[in-house]
PDB file of C-alpha atoms and ligand atoms in Angstrom:
ATOM      1  CA  MET A   1     -11.232  15.251  -4.671  1.00 37.00           C
ATOM      2  CA  ILE A   2      -8.481  16.351  -2.379  1.00 39.00           C
ATOM      3  CA  LYS A   3      -6.095  19.433  -3.195  1.00 40.00           C
ATOM      4  CA  ASP A   4      -2.324  19.481  -2.649  1.00 41.00           C
ATOM      5  CA  GLY A   5      -2.314  21.583   0.532  1.00 41.00           C
ATOM      6  CA  ASP A   6       0.399  22.311   2.978  1.00 42.00           C
ATOM      7  CA  GLY A   7       4.123  21.171   2.356  1.00 41.00           C
ATOM      8  CA  MET A   8       2.725  18.929  -0.313  1.00 43.00           C
ATOM      9  CA  GLN A   9       4.891  19.777  -3.447  1.00 49.00           C
ATOM     10  CA  ALA A  10       3.319  20.436  -6.977  1.00 50.00           C
ATOM     11  CA  ARG A  11       4.171  18.109  -9.434  1.00 51.00           C
ATOM     12  CA  LYS A  12       4.496  18.734 -13.165  1.00 53.00           C
ATOM     13  CA  ALA A  13       1.820  16.479 -15.159  1.00 49.00           C
ATOM     14  CA  THR A  14       4.739  15.420 -17.500  1.00 57.00           C
ATOM     15  CA  ASP A  15       6.794  13.883 -14.518  1.00 77.00           C
ATOM     16  CA  LEU A  16       7.148   9.710 -14.030  1.00 91.00           C
ATOM     17  CA  MET A  17       5.562   8.241 -11.231  1.00 96.00           C
ATOM     18  CA  ARG A  18       8.510   6.354  -9.129  1.00 97.00           C
ATOM     19  CA  VAL A  19       7.691   3.184  -6.462  1.00 98.00           C
ATOM     20  CA  THR A  20      10.349   2.402  -4.137  1.00 98.00           C
ATOM     21  CA  ILE A  21       9.546  -0.709  -2.213  1.00 98.00           C
ATOM     22  CA  LEU A  22      10.437  -0.210   1.180  1.00 98.00           C
ATOM     23  CA  GLY A  23       9.164  -3.694   2.741  1.00 98.00           C
ATOM     24  CA  CYS A  24       6.879  -6.658   1.215  1.00 98.00           C
ATOM     25  CA  THR A  25       7.020  -9.668   3.335  1.00 97.00           C
ATOM     26  CA  GLY A  26       4.561 -11.220   5.463  1.00 95.00           C
ATOM     27  CA  GLY A  27       6.569 -11.135   8.652  1.00 95.00           C
ATOM     28  CA  VAL A  28       9.359  -9.858  10.202  1.00 95.00           C
ATOM     29  CA  ALA A  29      13.064 -10.943  10.460  1.00 95.00           C
ATOM     30  CA  ALA A  30      16.623  -9.896   9.663  1.00 95.00           C
ATOM     31  CA  GLU A  31      16.285  -8.524   6.592  1.00 94.00           C
ATOM     32  CA  LEU A  32      12.504  -8.715   5.802  1.00 97.00           C
ATOM     33  CA  ARG A  33      10.505  -5.596   6.426  1.00 98.00           C
ATOM     34  CA  THR A  34       6.704  -5.324   6.225  1.00 98.00           C
ATOM     35  CA  THR A  35       4.521  -3.345   3.776  1.00 98.00           C
ATOM     36  CA  CYS A  36       5.874  -0.049   2.928  1.00 98.00           C
ATOM     37  CA  LEU A  37       5.893   1.613  -0.533  1.00 98.00           C
ATOM     38  CA  MET A  38       7.537   5.150  -1.279  1.00 97.00           C
ATOM     39  CA  LEU A  39       5.800   7.019  -4.068  1.00 96.00           C
ATOM     40  CA  ASP A  40       8.099   9.809  -5.673  1.00 95.00           C
ATOM     41  CA  GLU A  41       9.786  11.123  -2.252  1.00 95.00           C
ATOM     42  CA  ASP A  42       6.780  12.255  -0.215  1.00 94.00           C
ATOM     43  CA  VAL A  43       4.216  10.081  -0.129  1.00 96.00           C
ATOM     44  CA  LEU A  44       4.292   6.531   1.782  1.00 97.00           C
ATOM     45  CA  VAL A  45       1.511   3.563   0.904  1.00 98.00           C
ATOM     46  CA  ASP A  46       1.156   1.769   4.647  1.00 98.00           C
ATOM     47  CA  ALA A  47       3.601   2.277   7.250  1.00 98.00           C
ATOM     48  CA  GLY A  48       4.992  -1.576   7.902  1.00 98.00           C
ATOM     49  CA  THR A  49       8.682  -1.855   9.277  1.00 98.00           C
ATOM     50  CA  GLY A  50       9.955  -1.092   5.749  1.00 98.00           C
ATOM     51  CA  ALA A  51       9.648   2.314   6.983  1.00 98.00           C
ATOM     52  CA  GLY A  52      12.019   2.139   9.285  1.00 98.00           C
ATOM     53  CA  ASP A  53      14.809   2.062   6.888  1.00 97.00           C
ATOM     54  CA  LEU A  54      14.779   5.835   5.849  1.00 98.00           C
ATOM     55  CA  THR A  55      16.811   8.023   6.918  1.00 98.00           C
ATOM     56  CA  VAL A  56      15.469  11.509   9.032  1.00 98.00           C
ATOM     57  CA  GLU A  57      16.149  13.759   5.631  1.00 98.00           C
ATOM     58  CA  GLN A  58      13.622  11.452   3.862  1.00 98.00           C
ATOM     59  CA  MET A  59      10.983  11.021   6.416  1.00 98.00           C
ATOM     60  CA  LEU A  60      10.984  14.709   6.741  1.00 98.00           C
ATOM     61  CA  ARG A  61      10.058  14.987   3.062  1.00 96.00           C
ATOM     62  CA  ILE A  62       7.029  12.520   3.543  1.00 96.00           C
ATOM     63  CA  ASP A  63       3.567  14.409   3.563  1.00 94.00           C
ATOM     64  CA  THR A  64       1.107  11.853   3.164  1.00 96.00           C
ATOM     65  CA  VAL A  65       1.041   8.142   4.160  1.00 97.00           C
ATOM     66  CA  PHE A  66      -1.932   6.147   2.387  1.00 98.00           C
ATOM     67  CA  LEU A  67      -3.019   3.322   4.280  1.00 98.00           C
ATOM     68  CA  THR A  68      -4.573  -0.072   3.123  1.00 98.00           C
ATOM     69  CA  HIS A  69      -6.048  -1.020   6.205  1.00 98.00           C
ATOM     70  CA  ALA A  70      -5.209  -1.165  10.555  1.00 98.00           C
ATOM     71  CA  HIS A  71      -3.256  -4.174  10.557  1.00 98.00           C
ATOM     72  CA  LEU A  72      -0.172  -4.112  12.740  1.00 98.00           C
ATOM     73  CA  ASP A  73       2.147  -5.131  10.095  1.00 98.00           C
ATOM     74  CA  HIS A  74       0.745  -2.132   7.923  1.00 98.00           C
ATOM     75  CA  VAL A  75       0.951   0.317  10.296  1.00 98.00           C
ATOM     76  CA  ALA A  76       3.795  -0.388  13.182  1.00 98.00           C
ATOM     77  CA  LEU A  77       6.206   2.360  12.419  1.00 98.00           C
ATOM     78  CA  LEU A  78       3.603   5.121  11.354  1.00 98.00           C
ATOM     79  CA  PRO A  79       3.265   6.491  15.449  1.00 98.00           C
ATOM     80  CA  MET A  80       6.994   6.656  15.155  1.00 98.00           C
ATOM     81  CA  LEU A  81       7.267   8.004  12.647  1.00 98.00           C
ATOM     82  CA  ALA A  82       4.812  11.051  13.437  1.00 97.00           C
ATOM     83  CA  ASP A  83       7.113  11.246  16.412  1.00 96.00           C
ATOM     84  CA  MET A  84      10.217  11.468  14.566  1.00 97.00           C
ATOM     85  CA  ILE A  85       8.609  13.927  11.944  1.00 97.00           C
ATOM     86  CA  GLY A  86       6.598  16.284  13.864  1.00 97.00           C
ATOM     87  CA  PRO A  87       8.967  18.271  16.147  1.00 97.00           C
ATOM     88  CA  ARG A  88      10.953  18.800  12.861  1.00 97.00           C
ATOM     89  CA  ARG A  89       9.036  20.742  10.944  1.00 96.00           C
ATOM     90  CA  THR A  90       6.028  23.305  10.751  1.00 95.00           C
ATOM     91  CA  PHE A  91       3.407  20.874   8.800  1.00 96.00           C
ATOM     92  CA  PRO A  92       1.707  17.764   9.818  1.00 97.00           C
ATOM     93  CA  LEU A  93       2.060  14.249   8.621  1.00 98.00           C
ATOM     94  CA  ARG A  94      -1.411  13.599   6.314  1.00 97.00           C
ATOM     95  CA  VAL A  95      -2.675   9.379   6.706  1.00 98.00           C
ATOM     96  CA  HIS A  96      -5.292   8.871   4.073  1.00 98.00           C
ATOM     97  CA  ALA A  97      -7.408   5.602   5.366  1.00 98.00           C
ATOM     98  CA  LEU A  98     -10.857   4.371   5.320  1.00 98.00           C
ATOM     99  CA  PRO A  99     -12.970   5.449   8.083  1.00 98.00           C
ATOM    100  CA  GLU A 100     -12.944   2.221  10.105  1.00 98.00           C
ATOM    101  CA  THR A 101      -9.089   2.132   9.668  1.00 98.00           C
ATOM    102  CA  ILE A 102      -8.985   5.552  11.126  1.00 98.00           C
ATOM    103  CA  ALA A 103     -11.054   4.510  14.305  1.00 98.00           C
ATOM    104  CA  VAL A 104      -8.908   1.574  15.039  1.00 98.00           C
ATOM    105  CA  LEU A 105      -6.054   4.351  15.078  1.00 98.00           C
ATOM    106  CA  ARG A 106      -7.541   6.645  17.144  1.00 98.00           C
ATOM    107  CA  GLN A 107      -9.212   4.082  19.544  1.00 98.00           C
ATOM    108  CA  HIS A 108      -5.942   1.562  20.130  1.00 98.00           C
ATOM    109  CA  VAL A 109      -3.191   3.915  18.710  1.00 98.00           C
ATOM    110  CA  PHE A 110      -3.185   7.651  19.178  1.00 98.00           C
ATOM    111  CA  ASN A 111      -4.752   7.274  22.527  1.00 98.00           C
ATOM    112  CA  PHE A 112      -2.113   8.407  25.177  1.00 98.00           C
ATOM    113  CA  ARG A 113      -1.978   4.573  26.305  1.00 98.00           C
ATOM    114  CA  LEU A 114       0.110   2.995  23.592  1.00 98.00           C
ATOM    115  CA  TRP A 115       1.058   6.490  22.090  1.00 98.00           C
ATOM    116  CA  PRO A 116       0.813  10.225  22.632  1.00 98.00           C
ATOM    117  CA  ASP A 117      -2.476  11.928  20.610  1.00 98.00           C
ATOM    118  CA  TYR A 118      -0.842  13.272  17.939  1.00 98.00           C
ATOM    119  CA  THR A 119      -3.994  14.248  16.239  1.00 98.00           C
ATOM    120  CA  ILE A 120      -3.796  16.889  18.800  1.00 98.00           C
ATOM    121  CA  LEU A 121      -0.672  17.442  19.928  1.00 97.00           C
ATOM    122  CA  PRO A 122       1.348  19.216  20.626  1.00 97.00           C
ATOM    123  CA  SER A 123      -1.801  21.258  19.359  1.00 97.00           C
ATOM    124  CA  PRO A 124      -5.093  20.986  18.629  1.00 97.00           C
ATOM    125  CA  GLN A 125      -4.329  23.464  15.982  1.00 96.00           C
ATOM    126  CA  ARG A 126      -0.682  22.182  14.767  1.00 96.00           C
ATOM    127  CA  PRO A 127      -0.655  18.688  15.039  1.00 98.00           C
ATOM    128  CA  TYR A 128       1.782  16.119  14.307  1.00 98.00           C
ATOM    129  CA  ILE A 129      -0.768  14.116  12.088  1.00 98.00           C
ATOM    130  CA  VAL A 130      -3.946  14.745  10.647  1.00 98.00           C
ATOM    131  CA  LEU A 131      -6.215  11.813   9.981  1.00 98.00           C
ATOM    132  CA  GLU A 132      -8.393  12.094   6.555  1.00 98.00           C
ATOM    133  CA  PRO A 133     -11.065   9.721   5.348  1.00 98.00           C
ATOM    134  CA  ILE A 134     -11.565   8.246   2.246  1.00 98.00           C
ATOM    135  CA  THR A 135     -13.746   6.070   0.311  1.00 98.00           C
ATOM    136  CA  VAL A 136     -13.508   3.160  -2.163  1.00 98.00           C
ATOM    137  CA  GLY A 137     -13.416   4.591  -5.943  1.00 97.00           C
ATOM    138  CA  GLN A 138     -12.125   8.325  -4.648  1.00 98.00           C
ATOM    139  CA  THR A 139      -9.382   9.745  -6.515  1.00 97.00           C
ATOM    140  CA  LEU A 140      -6.888  11.786  -4.828  1.00 96.00           C
ATOM    141  CA  GLU A 141      -4.936  13.993  -7.451  1.00 90.00           C
ATOM    142  CA  ARG A 142      -1.429  15.195  -6.571  1.00 76.00           C
ATOM    143  CA  GLY A 143       0.380  17.606  -9.147  1.00 70.00           C
ATOM    144  CA  GLY A 144      -1.150  15.907 -12.380  1.00 69.00           C
ATOM    145  CA  LYS A 145      -1.217  11.988 -10.836  1.00 76.00           C
ATOM    146  CA  ARG A 146      -3.704  10.204  -9.498  1.00 95.00           C
ATOM    147  CA  ILE A 147      -4.335   7.965  -6.980  1.00 97.00           C
ATOM    148  CA  THR A 148      -7.566   5.845  -7.160  1.00 98.00           C
ATOM    149  CA  THR A 149      -8.630   3.330  -4.014  1.00 98.00           C
ATOM    150  CA  LEU A 150     -10.210   0.140  -5.427  1.00 98.00           C
ATOM    151  CA  PRO A 151     -12.076  -2.496  -3.467  1.00 98.00           C
ATOM    152  CA  VAL A 152     -10.920  -5.582  -1.758  1.00 98.00           C
ATOM    153  CA  ARG A 153     -11.920  -8.007   0.616  1.00 97.00           C
ATOM    154  CA  HIS A 154      -9.848  -8.925   4.045  1.00 97.00           C
ATOM    155  CA  ALA A 155     -10.469  -9.856   7.195  1.00 96.00           C
ATOM    156  CA  VAL A 156     -10.980  -6.372   8.401  1.00 97.00           C
ATOM    157  CA  PRO A 157     -11.664  -3.178   5.877  1.00 98.00           C
ATOM    158  CA  ALA A 158      -9.003  -2.490   3.516  1.00 98.00           C
ATOM    159  CA  VAL A 159      -8.418  -0.952   0.034  1.00 98.00           C
ATOM    160  CA  ALA A 160      -5.902  -1.372  -2.876  1.00 98.00           C
ATOM    161  CA  TYR A 161      -4.660   1.418  -4.630  1.00 98.00           C
ATOM    162  CA  ARG A 162      -3.971   2.678  -8.061  1.00 98.00           C
ATOM    163  CA  PHE A 163      -1.314   4.942  -9.086  1.00 97.00           C
ATOM    164  CA  ASP A 164      -1.293   6.682 -12.489  1.00 96.00           C
ATOM    165  CA  SER A 165       1.051   8.775 -13.979  1.00 94.00           C
ATOM    166  CA  GLY A 166      -1.392   9.229 -17.043  1.00 91.00           C
ATOM    167  CA  GLY A 167       0.965   6.846 -19.015  1.00 93.00           C
ATOM    168  CA  ALA A 168       0.566   3.899 -17.030  1.00 96.00           C
ATOM    169  CA  SER A 169      -0.802   2.435 -13.595  1.00 97.00           C
ATOM    170  CA  PHE A 170       0.636   0.902 -11.057  1.00 98.00           C
ATOM    171  CA  VAL A 171      -2.177  -1.469  -8.840  1.00 98.00           C
ATOM    172  CA  PHE A 172      -1.009  -2.331  -4.954  1.00 98.00           C
ATOM    173  CA  SER A 173      -3.443  -4.991  -3.874  1.00 98.00           C
ATOM    174  CA  GLY A 174      -2.876  -4.495  -0.161  1.00 98.00           C
ATOM    175  CA  ASP A 175      -4.300  -7.272   1.906  1.00 98.00           C
ATOM    176  CA  THR A 176      -7.191  -9.302   0.303  1.00 98.00           C
ATOM    177  CA  THR A 177      -8.486 -12.729  -0.644  1.00 96.00           C
ATOM    178  CA  TYR A 178     -10.129 -13.084  -4.135  1.00 95.00           C
ATOM    179  CA  HIS A 179     -12.858 -10.148  -4.589  1.00 96.00           C
ATOM    180  CA  GLU A 180     -14.538 -10.243  -7.777  1.00 97.00           C
ATOM    181  CA  PRO A 181     -15.288  -6.365  -8.193  1.00 98.00           C
ATOM    182  CA  PHE A 182     -10.971  -5.898  -7.465  1.00 98.00           C
ATOM    183  CA  TRP A 183     -10.360  -7.812 -10.793  1.00 98.00           C
ATOM    184  CA  ASP A 184     -13.222  -6.151 -12.186  1.00 98.00           C
ATOM    185  CA  ALA A 185     -12.019  -2.723 -11.336  1.00 98.00           C
ATOM    186  CA  LEU A 186      -8.373  -3.392 -13.061  1.00 98.00           C
ATOM    187  CA  ASN A 187     -10.286  -4.397 -16.452  1.00 98.00           C
ATOM    188  CA  ALA A 188     -11.062  -1.044 -16.477  1.00 97.00           C
ATOM    189  CA  ILE A 189      -7.475   0.194 -16.306  1.00 98.00           C
ATOM    190  CA  ALA A 190      -6.759   0.592 -19.878  1.00 96.00           C
ATOM    191  CA  ASN A 191      -3.064   1.526 -19.007  1.00 96.00           C
ATOM    192  CA  LEU A 192      -2.238  -1.278 -16.337  1.00 98.00           C
ATOM    193  CA  ARG A 193       1.502  -1.973 -16.071  1.00 98.00           C
ATOM    194  CA  TYR A 194       1.892  -3.402 -12.971  1.00 98.00           C
ATOM    195  CA  LEU A 195       0.142  -5.438 -10.485  1.00 98.00           C
ATOM    196  CA  MET A 196       1.564  -5.763  -6.863  1.00 98.00           C
ATOM    197  CA  ILE A 197      -0.710  -8.451  -5.049  1.00 98.00           C
ATOM    198  CA  GLU A 198      -0.025 -10.374  -2.330  1.00 98.00           C
ATOM    199  CA  ALA A 199       0.505 -14.345  -2.049  1.00 97.00           C
ATOM    200  CA  THR A 200       0.170 -14.736   1.863  1.00 96.00           C
ATOM    201  CA  PHE A 201      -0.309 -18.713   2.003  1.00 95.00           C
ATOM    202  CA  LEU A 202       0.327 -21.482   0.032  1.00 95.00           C
ATOM    203  CA  ASP A 203      -2.450 -23.536  -1.350  1.00 94.00           C
ATOM    204  CA  ASP A 204      -2.452 -26.143   0.898  1.00 88.00           C
ATOM    205  CA  ASN A 205      -3.644 -23.274   3.818  1.00 82.00           C
ATOM    206  CA  THR A 206      -7.085 -23.060   2.432  1.00 84.00           C
ATOM    207  CA  ALA A 207      -8.155 -22.664   6.277  1.00 83.00           C
ATOM    208  CA  ALA A 208      -6.021 -19.896   6.612  1.00 80.00           C
ATOM    209  CA  ALA A 209      -6.391 -18.288   3.710  1.00 81.00           C
ATOM    210  CA  THR A 210     -10.204 -17.812   4.118  1.00 81.00           C
ATOM    211  CA  ALA A 211     -10.236 -17.213   7.836  1.00 83.00           C
ATOM    212  CA  ALA A 212      -7.305 -14.569   7.417  1.00 91.00           C
ATOM    213  CA  GLY A 213      -8.573 -12.726   3.945  1.00 95.00           C
ATOM    214  CA  HIS A 214      -5.662 -13.471   2.354  1.00 96.00           C
ATOM    215  CA  MET A 215      -4.877 -15.069  -1.179  1.00 96.00           C
ATOM    216  CA  ARG A 216      -3.103 -18.492  -1.983  1.00 96.00           C
ATOM    217  CA  PRO A 217      -1.927 -19.359  -5.302  1.00 97.00           C
ATOM    218  CA  GLU A 218      -5.010 -20.858  -6.722  1.00 96.00           C
ATOM    219  CA  LEU A 219      -7.475 -17.748  -5.789  1.00 95.00           C
ATOM    220  CA  LEU A 220      -4.566 -15.508  -7.343  1.00 97.00           C
ATOM    221  CA  ALA A 221      -4.894 -17.724 -10.614  1.00 97.00           C
ATOM    222  CA  ARG A 222      -8.716 -17.336 -10.547  1.00 96.00           C
ATOM    223  CA  GLY A 223      -8.277 -13.523 -10.354  1.00 97.00           C
ATOM    224  CA  LEU A 224      -5.804 -13.582 -13.015  1.00 97.00           C
ATOM    225  CA  ARG A 225      -8.190 -15.350 -15.606  1.00 96.00           C
ATOM    226  CA  ARG A 226     -10.499 -13.198 -15.156  1.00 96.00           C
ATOM    227  CA  LEU A 227      -8.329 -10.515 -16.438  1.00 96.00           C
ATOM    228  CA  ASP A 228      -8.651  -9.095 -20.326  1.00 96.00           C
ATOM    229  CA  GLU A 229      -6.116 -10.971 -22.486  1.00 94.00           C
ATOM    230  CA  ARG A 230      -4.974  -7.251 -24.083  1.00 93.00           C
ATOM    231  CA  LEU A 231      -4.076  -6.465 -20.236  1.00 94.00           C
ATOM    232  CA  ARG A 232      -2.673  -9.441 -19.205  1.00 92.00           C
ATOM    233  CA  GLY A 233      -0.149  -9.564 -22.670  1.00 90.00           C
ATOM    234  CA  ARG A 234       1.716  -6.033 -21.458  1.00 92.00           C
ATOM    235  CA  MET A 235       1.541  -6.421 -17.366  1.00 96.00           C
ATOM    236  CA  ARG A 236       3.814  -7.227 -14.835  1.00 97.00           C
ATOM    237  CA  LEU A 237       2.812  -9.649 -11.978  1.00 98.00           C
ATOM    238  CA  LEU A 238       4.467  -8.484  -8.771  1.00 98.00           C
ATOM    239  CA  ILE A 239       4.253 -10.924  -5.997  1.00 98.00           C
ATOM    240  CA  THR A 240       4.161  -9.784  -2.213  1.00 98.00           C
ATOM    241  CA  HIS A 241       3.408 -10.501   1.819  1.00 98.00           C
ATOM    242  CA  MET A 242       4.287 -14.079   1.296  1.00 97.00           C
ATOM    243  CA  GLU A 243       5.003 -16.079   4.280  1.00 96.00           C
ATOM    244  CA  PRO A 244       8.426 -16.118   5.671  1.00 97.00           C
ATOM    245  CA  GLY A 245       9.936 -19.644   5.068  1.00 96.00           C
ATOM    246  CA  ASN A 246       7.133 -20.269   2.166  1.00 96.00           C
ATOM    247  CA  GLU A 247       8.570 -17.792  -0.769  1.00 97.00           C
ATOM    248  CA  GLU A 248       9.972 -20.372  -3.185  1.00 97.00           C
ATOM    249  CA  THR A 249       6.997 -22.765  -3.040  1.00 97.00           C
ATOM    250  CA  ILE A 250       4.540 -20.328  -3.286  1.00 97.00           C
ATOM    251  CA  MET A 251       6.059 -18.881  -5.915  1.00 98.00           C
ATOM    252  CA  ALA A 252       6.035 -22.296  -7.784  1.00 97.00           C
ATOM    253  CA  GLN A 253       2.762 -23.329  -7.000  1.00 97.00           C
ATOM    254  CA  ILE A 254       1.771 -19.556  -8.687  1.00 97.00           C
ATOM    255  CA  GLN A 255       3.668 -20.586 -12.199  1.00 96.00           C
ATOM    256  CA  ALA A 256       2.025 -24.020 -11.682  1.00 96.00           C
ATOM    257  CA  THR A 257      -1.619 -22.847 -12.453  1.00 95.00           C
ATOM    258  CA  GLY A 258      -0.594 -22.277 -15.641  1.00 92.00           C
ATOM    259  CA  ILE A 259      -2.052 -18.674 -15.836  1.00 91.00           C
ATOM    260  CA  GLY A 260       0.516 -17.874 -18.327  1.00 88.00           C
ATOM    261  CA  LEU A 261       2.191 -14.573 -16.849  1.00 92.00           C
ATOM    262  CA  GLU A 262       5.492 -14.400 -15.421  1.00 94.00           C
ATOM    263  CA  PRO A 263       4.899 -13.814 -11.851  1.00 97.00           C
ATOM    264  CA  GLU A 264       8.118 -11.436 -10.127  1.00 98.00           C
ATOM    265  CA  ARG A 265       8.945 -12.368  -6.389  1.00 98.00           C
ATOM    266  CA  LEU A 266       9.012  -8.873  -5.167  1.00 98.00           C
ATOM    267  CA  HIS A 267      12.203  -7.629  -3.303  1.00 97.00           C
ATOM    268  CA  ARG A 268      12.857  -4.768  -0.764  1.00 97.00           C
ATOM    269  CA  GLY A 269      14.845  -2.006  -2.679  1.00 98.00           C
ATOM    270  CA  GLN A 270      13.011  -2.317  -6.166  1.00 98.00           C
ATOM    271  CA  VAL A 271      12.319   0.808  -7.937  1.00 98.00           C
ATOM    272  CA  PHE A 272       9.590   1.056 -10.576  1.00 98.00           C
ATOM    273  CA  GLU A 273       8.843   4.275 -13.076  1.00 97.00           C
ATOM    274  CA  PHE A 274       6.078   5.026 -14.848  1.00 96.00           C
TER     275      PHE A 274
HETATM  276 ZN1  LIG B   1      -4.006  -7.365   6.894  1.00 92.59          ZN
HETATM  277 ZN1  LIG B   2      -0.380  -7.610   6.390  1.00 92.59          ZN
END
């Protein structure tokens, strides 16, 4: 378990948790931002282009970033975030990710070629960014609130996250295809209230979904059918990471599976408190 450290603000265990959607699309264009969630005011989950809408003041409050995986649509703004935050305060940006994700960041991003190595700059003693490995199933506690990694399956090593305020849990799948252990993990979450899950491709696009390790509506329905009835009855289903241009058709295909849940298309700027 990792305890609160430099710069982390301790919270009362009675506080609600707040998830703000900064980016939730499978591509970029005007008004479309890739994956980034803000947890309360000081945590980001993924650092896609949605992170670019934060003001400097908001950026300076971010002390921790949790990454689901290394793909560019989820980490694109991390290097520039470190660049903005680092010189303006005295403690580093702490980044939690799988060891495989950290290895990609070290080799391909913070390598003095694509970007300066802020894990040792401006000095190894006081770098702008600290990369800390996590494992699947690990829980990190922050002021009475718990963030737990869950297993998923994607084209590269990846995790999902559960945010547990005590009263309720919000699960964010990151990128994943159908993976039984993920759904089994959900069934063990008695206070599950929100499932934010990707549905990148249309059902017609089976080959791409398989090759890229993403969901399509029928795969999503297969998972949802595995969920205990008691969870399905009180859970909100939030759909993210859809291929731009196909959103309405993907939503219609999800509804047509007859899963008995009302899927909601996620929008940038939405806030969930629980
Ligand atoms: Zn991905
Ligand atoms: Zn992605």
